Amino acid sequence: MTASARPHTRVMVELGERSYPVDIGPGVRHSLAAVLAGLGARRVAMVSARPEEWLPDPGMPSVVLRARDGEADKTLATVQELGRAFVRFGLTRSDAVVSCGGGTTTDVVGLAAALYHRGVPVVHLPTSLLAQVDASVGGKTAVNLPEGKNLLGAYWQPAAVLCDTDYLRTLPEREMLNGYGEIARCHFIGAGDLRGLPLPEQIAASVLLKASVVAADERDSGRRHILNYGHTLGHALEIATDFALKHGEGVAIGTVFAGRLALALGRIDAARAAEHLEVVRSYGLPAALPAGVDARRLIEVMKLDKKATHGLTFVLDGPDGPGLVPGVPEETVASALAGMDRTPD
């Protein structure tokens, strides 16, 4: 059996004329040439944070541009560098861009594609678990500012996403855990209990959930907010630790906190709050606040969150499922943070 013929799962993100497939499984990267040909592209810029041998043959003239995963390069300066490289290569709006890397590379390349000539097709080859279950799907592209994460961005849906599970064999344990932070929070936003399922099934279930949410609310005007479960504190923890804490680790801790805060607001009972901690720990994820992080600093950063249009705002579980809760009193947030476990000094 050839690599391209090995079993895979396809999830469709249904957005009318902008619908696209997310293919999940071993060897799916080798369908890239067919995807690009179907777009009518004549040449492609391949932006990769991985070794060049990881890139499949695009079947057309191409240039490989080097990228680096990590928050340090998730800036407008990186987007500008990519745009200038596209110009030098002679990329037109009828050509295409490919990203190959983790979540930050996916975000940056997606934004560069959205801005270049006011939008060129982009195909994502996510190589980390985090990128496969979250960053590559849904069309959110963004870069950071010193004041906060993802504050400059655009919605730009990919033409296709190829989640090749062969890539995951190379990941260190901590990077796998980084992705499991996003999978763990899916437990509380409609995916059900994914623990114990084979990894490709966990990825497919996470993508299917996100696809259904994005199809119903592409631009965060309503239901899509639930995808930010655990992210408000998670993003603040990343910034407060100068990104020593990885995104999925922050989301895991943020998920535990979301359970405590929902309990404090009377939205859930103690058993449901305890379930948040149980699920996060079952994936081997961190559940405690880092020892040296000041709670007041976290609150100040959370006030800058994109959702915070009416005071401190969180996505929290409740009697009718997860929902956006604005105007949470600062003292309630501070109390919930004070009740969190801390890692040893």
Short mmCIF file of N, CA, C and O in Angstrom, two decimals, residues 174 177 180-182 184-185 229-238 241 245-261 276-277 280-281 285-291 293 298 336-337 340-343:
data_model
loop_
_atom_site.label_atom_id
_atom_site.label_comp_id
_atom_site.label_asym_id
_atom_site.label_seq_id
_atom_site.Cartn_x
_atom_site.Cartn_y
_atom_site.Cartn_z
N ARG A 174 6.99 16.39 25.91
CA ARG A 174 6.38 17.65 26.33
C ARG A 174 5.58 18.29 25.19
O ARG A 174 4.55 18.91 25.43
N LEU A 177 2.28 16.57 25.04
CA LEU A 177 1.42 17.08 26.11
C LEU A 177 0.86 18.45 25.74
O LEU A 177 -0.29 18.77 26.08
N TYR A 180 -2.16 17.81 23.96
CA TYR A 180 -3.21 17.22 24.79
C TYR A 180 -3.93 18.27 25.64
O TYR A 180 -5.07 18.04 26.07
N GLY A 181 -3.30 19.42 25.87
CA GLY A 181 -4.01 20.49 26.58
C GLY A 181 -5.26 20.92 25.84
O GLY A 181 -6.30 21.18 26.46
N GLU A 182 -5.19 20.99 24.51
CA GLU A 182 -6.36 21.34 23.72
C GLU A 182 -7.38 20.19 23.68
O GLU A 182 -8.59 20.41 23.70
N ALA A 184 -7.85 17.96 26.06
CA ALA A 184 -8.48 17.87 27.37
C ALA A 184 -9.63 18.86 27.50
O ALA A 184 -10.70 18.53 28.03
N ARG A 185 -9.44 20.09 27.00
CA ARG A 185 -10.51 21.07 27.14
C ARG A 185 -11.72 20.74 26.27
O ARG A 185 -12.84 21.18 26.54
N TYR A 229 -12.27 27.89 25.69
CA TYR A 229 -12.35 27.33 27.05
C TYR A 229 -10.94 27.14 27.60
O TYR A 229 -10.08 26.51 26.97
N GLY A 230 -10.68 27.69 28.78
CA GLY A 230 -9.37 27.57 29.42
C GLY A 230 -8.32 28.52 28.88
O GLY A 230 -7.22 28.60 29.44
N HIS A 231 -8.64 29.25 27.82
CA HIS A 231 -7.62 30.05 27.15
C HIS A 231 -7.36 31.40 27.80
O HIS A 231 -6.27 31.96 27.63
N THR A 232 -8.33 31.97 28.49
CA THR A 232 -8.13 33.31 29.06
C THR A 232 -6.99 33.28 30.07
O THR A 232 -6.03 34.06 29.98
N LEU A 233 -7.07 32.39 31.04
CA LEU A 233 -5.95 32.25 31.97
C LEU A 233 -4.75 31.63 31.26
O LEU A 233 -3.60 32.00 31.54
N GLY A 234 -4.98 30.70 30.35
CA GLY A 234 -3.88 30.06 29.64
C GLY A 234 -2.98 31.06 28.94
O GLY A 234 -1.75 31.01 29.07
N HIS A 235 -3.58 31.99 28.19
CA HIS A 235 -2.79 33.01 27.50
C HIS A 235 -2.05 33.90 28.51
O HIS A 235 -0.90 34.28 28.29
N ALA A 236 -2.73 34.25 29.60
CA ALA A 236 -2.10 35.09 30.62
C ALA A 236 -0.89 34.39 31.24
O ALA A 236 0.14 35.02 31.51
N LEU A 237 -1.01 33.10 31.45
CA LEU A 237 0.11 32.34 32.01
C LEU A 237 1.30 32.30 31.04
O LEU A 237 2.46 32.40 31.46
N GLU A 238 1.00 32.16 29.76
CA GLU A 238 2.09 32.18 28.78
C GLU A 238 2.85 33.50 28.85
O GLU A 238 4.09 33.53 28.88
N THR A 241 4.83 34.08 32.19
CA THR A 241 6.04 33.25 32.33
C THR A 241 7.02 33.49 31.19
O THR A 241 7.98 32.74 31.04
N LEU A 245 6.03 28.59 29.87
CA LEU A 245 4.91 27.65 29.88
C LEU A 245 4.35 27.56 28.46
O LEU A 245 4.07 28.58 27.83
N LYS A 246 4.20 26.37 27.94
CA LYS A 246 3.69 26.18 26.59
C LYS A 246 2.18 26.43 26.54
O LYS A 246 1.49 26.37 27.56
N HIS A 247 1.68 26.69 25.33
CA HIS A 247 0.28 27.04 25.16
C HIS A 247 -0.66 25.98 25.74
O HIS A 247 -1.57 26.29 26.51
N GLY A 248 -0.46 24.72 25.37
CA GLY A 248 -1.34 23.66 25.85
C GLY A 248 -1.26 23.46 27.34
O GLY A 248 -2.26 23.10 27.99
N GLU A 249 -0.07 23.70 27.92
CA GLU A 249 0.07 23.61 29.37
C GLU A 249 -0.74 24.72 30.04
O GLU A 249 -1.42 24.49 31.04
N GLY A 250 -0.67 25.93 29.46
CA GLY A 250 -1.45 27.03 30.01
C GLY A 250 -2.95 26.77 29.90
O GLY A 250 -3.71 27.06 30.82
N VAL A 251 -3.38 26.21 28.77
CA VAL A 251 -4.80 25.90 28.57
C VAL A 251 -5.25 24.84 29.58
O VAL A 251 -6.37 24.91 30.11
N ALA A 252 -4.40 23.87 29.86
CA ALA A 252 -4.75 22.84 30.84
C ALA A 252 -4.98 23.45 32.22
O ALA A 252 -6.00 23.17 32.88
N ILE A 253 -4.06 24.31 32.66
CA ILE A 253 -4.22 24.97 33.95
C ILE A 253 -5.44 25.89 33.91
O ILE A 253 -6.22 25.96 34.87
N GLY A 254 -5.64 26.55 32.76
CA GLY A 254 -6.81 27.41 32.60
C GLY A 254 -8.11 26.65 32.65
O GLY A 254 -9.14 27.17 33.10
N THR A 255 -8.09 25.40 32.20
CA THR A 255 -9.28 24.57 32.26
C THR A 255 -9.64 24.22 33.70
O THR A 255 -10.81 24.27 34.10
N VAL A 256 -8.63 23.88 34.49
CA VAL A 256 -8.86 23.62 35.91
C VAL A 256 -9.42 24.87 36.57
O VAL A 256 -10.39 24.81 37.35
N PHE A 257 -8.83 26.02 36.26
CA PHE A 257 -9.30 27.28 36.82
C PHE A 257 -10.73 27.58 36.40
O PHE A 257 -11.55 28.06 37.20
N ALA A 258 -11.07 27.30 35.14
CA ALA A 258 -12.44 27.53 34.66
C ALA A 258 -13.45 26.74 35.49
O ALA A 258 -14.55 27.22 35.77
N GLY A 259 -13.09 25.53 35.86
CA GLY A 259 -13.96 24.74 36.72
C GLY A 259 -14.14 25.38 38.09
O GLY A 259 -15.26 25.47 38.62
N ARG A 260 -13.04 25.86 38.67
CA ARG A 260 -13.11 26.50 40.00
C ARG A 260 -13.94 27.79 39.93
O ARG A 260 -14.74 28.08 40.83
N LEU A 261 -13.73 28.57 38.86
CA LEU A 261 -14.45 29.84 38.74
C LEU A 261 -15.94 29.60 38.51
O LEU A 261 -16.79 30.30 39.09
N HIS A 276 -13.00 18.68 36.17
CA HIS A 276 -12.02 19.44 35.41
C HIS A 276 -10.60 19.05 35.81
O HIS A 276 -9.74 18.81 34.94
N LEU A 277 -10.36 18.99 37.09
CA LEU A 277 -9.04 18.61 37.59
C LEU A 277 -8.71 17.16 37.21
O LEU A 277 -7.60 16.85 36.77
N VAL A 280 -7.85 16.84 33.36
CA VAL A 280 -6.55 17.42 33.05
C VAL A 280 -5.43 16.52 33.56
O VAL A 280 -4.46 16.24 32.84
N ARG A 281 -5.54 16.06 34.78
CA ARG A 281 -4.50 15.19 35.33
C ARG A 281 -4.41 13.85 34.60
O ARG A 281 -3.33 13.27 34.47
N LEU A 285 -1.19 16.28 32.28
CA LEU A 285 -0.96 17.71 32.10
C LEU A 285 -0.78 18.43 33.43
O LEU A 285 -1.29 17.97 34.46
N PRO A 286 -0.10 19.57 33.43
CA PRO A 286 -0.01 20.35 34.67
C PRO A 286 -1.35 20.93 35.05
O PRO A 286 -2.17 21.28 34.19
N ALA A 287 -1.60 21.02 36.34
CA ALA A 287 -2.89 21.52 36.82
C ALA A 287 -2.73 22.63 37.85
O ALA A 287 -3.73 23.20 38.30
N ALA A 288 -1.48 22.97 38.21
CA ALA A 288 -1.22 23.96 39.25
C ALA A 288 -0.60 25.21 38.65
O ALA A 288 0.10 25.15 37.64
N LEU A 289 -0.84 26.35 39.30
CA LEU A 289 -0.21 27.59 38.88
C LEU A 289 1.29 27.53 39.15
O LEU A 289 1.72 26.99 40.18
N PRO A 290 2.10 28.08 38.25
CA PRO A 290 3.55 28.15 38.53
C PRO A 290 3.82 28.94 39.80
O PRO A 290 3.15 29.94 40.09
N ALA A 291 4.82 28.53 40.53
CA ALA A 291 5.08 29.09 41.86
C ALA A 291 5.31 30.59 41.83
O ALA A 291 4.80 31.33 42.68
N VAL A 293 4.41 33.04 39.77
CA VAL A 293 3.54 33.94 39.00
C VAL A 293 2.59 34.67 39.95
O VAL A 293 1.88 34.06 40.74
N LEU A 298 -1.60 38.25 36.56
CA LEU A 298 -2.47 37.44 35.71
C LEU A 298 -3.78 38.16 35.45
O LEU A 298 -4.28 38.18 34.31
N ALA A 336 -10.62 32.70 43.26
CA ALA A 336 -10.45 31.41 42.58
C ALA A 336 -8.99 31.12 42.30
O ALA A 336 -8.53 29.98 42.42
N LEU A 337 -8.24 32.14 41.94
CA LEU A 337 -6.80 31.96 41.72
C LEU A 337 -6.09 31.59 43.02
O LEU A 337 -5.22 30.72 43.05
N MET A 340 -6.13 27.95 43.87
CA MET A 340 -5.43 27.00 43.01
C MET A 340 -4.18 26.47 43.69
O MET A 340 -3.51 27.18 44.45
N ASP A 341 -3.83 25.21 43.41
CA ASP A 341 -2.55 24.68 43.86
C ASP A 341 -1.42 25.42 43.15
O ASP A 341 -1.60 25.96 42.05
N ARG A 342 -0.26 25.44 43.78
CA ARG A 342 0.94 26.04 43.20
C ARG A 342 2.02 24.97 43.06
O ARG A 342 2.13 24.07 43.90
N THR A 343 2.82 25.08 42.00
CA THR A 343 3.94 24.16 41.88
C THR A 343 4.98 24.51 42.94
O THR A 343 5.07 25.67 43.38
#
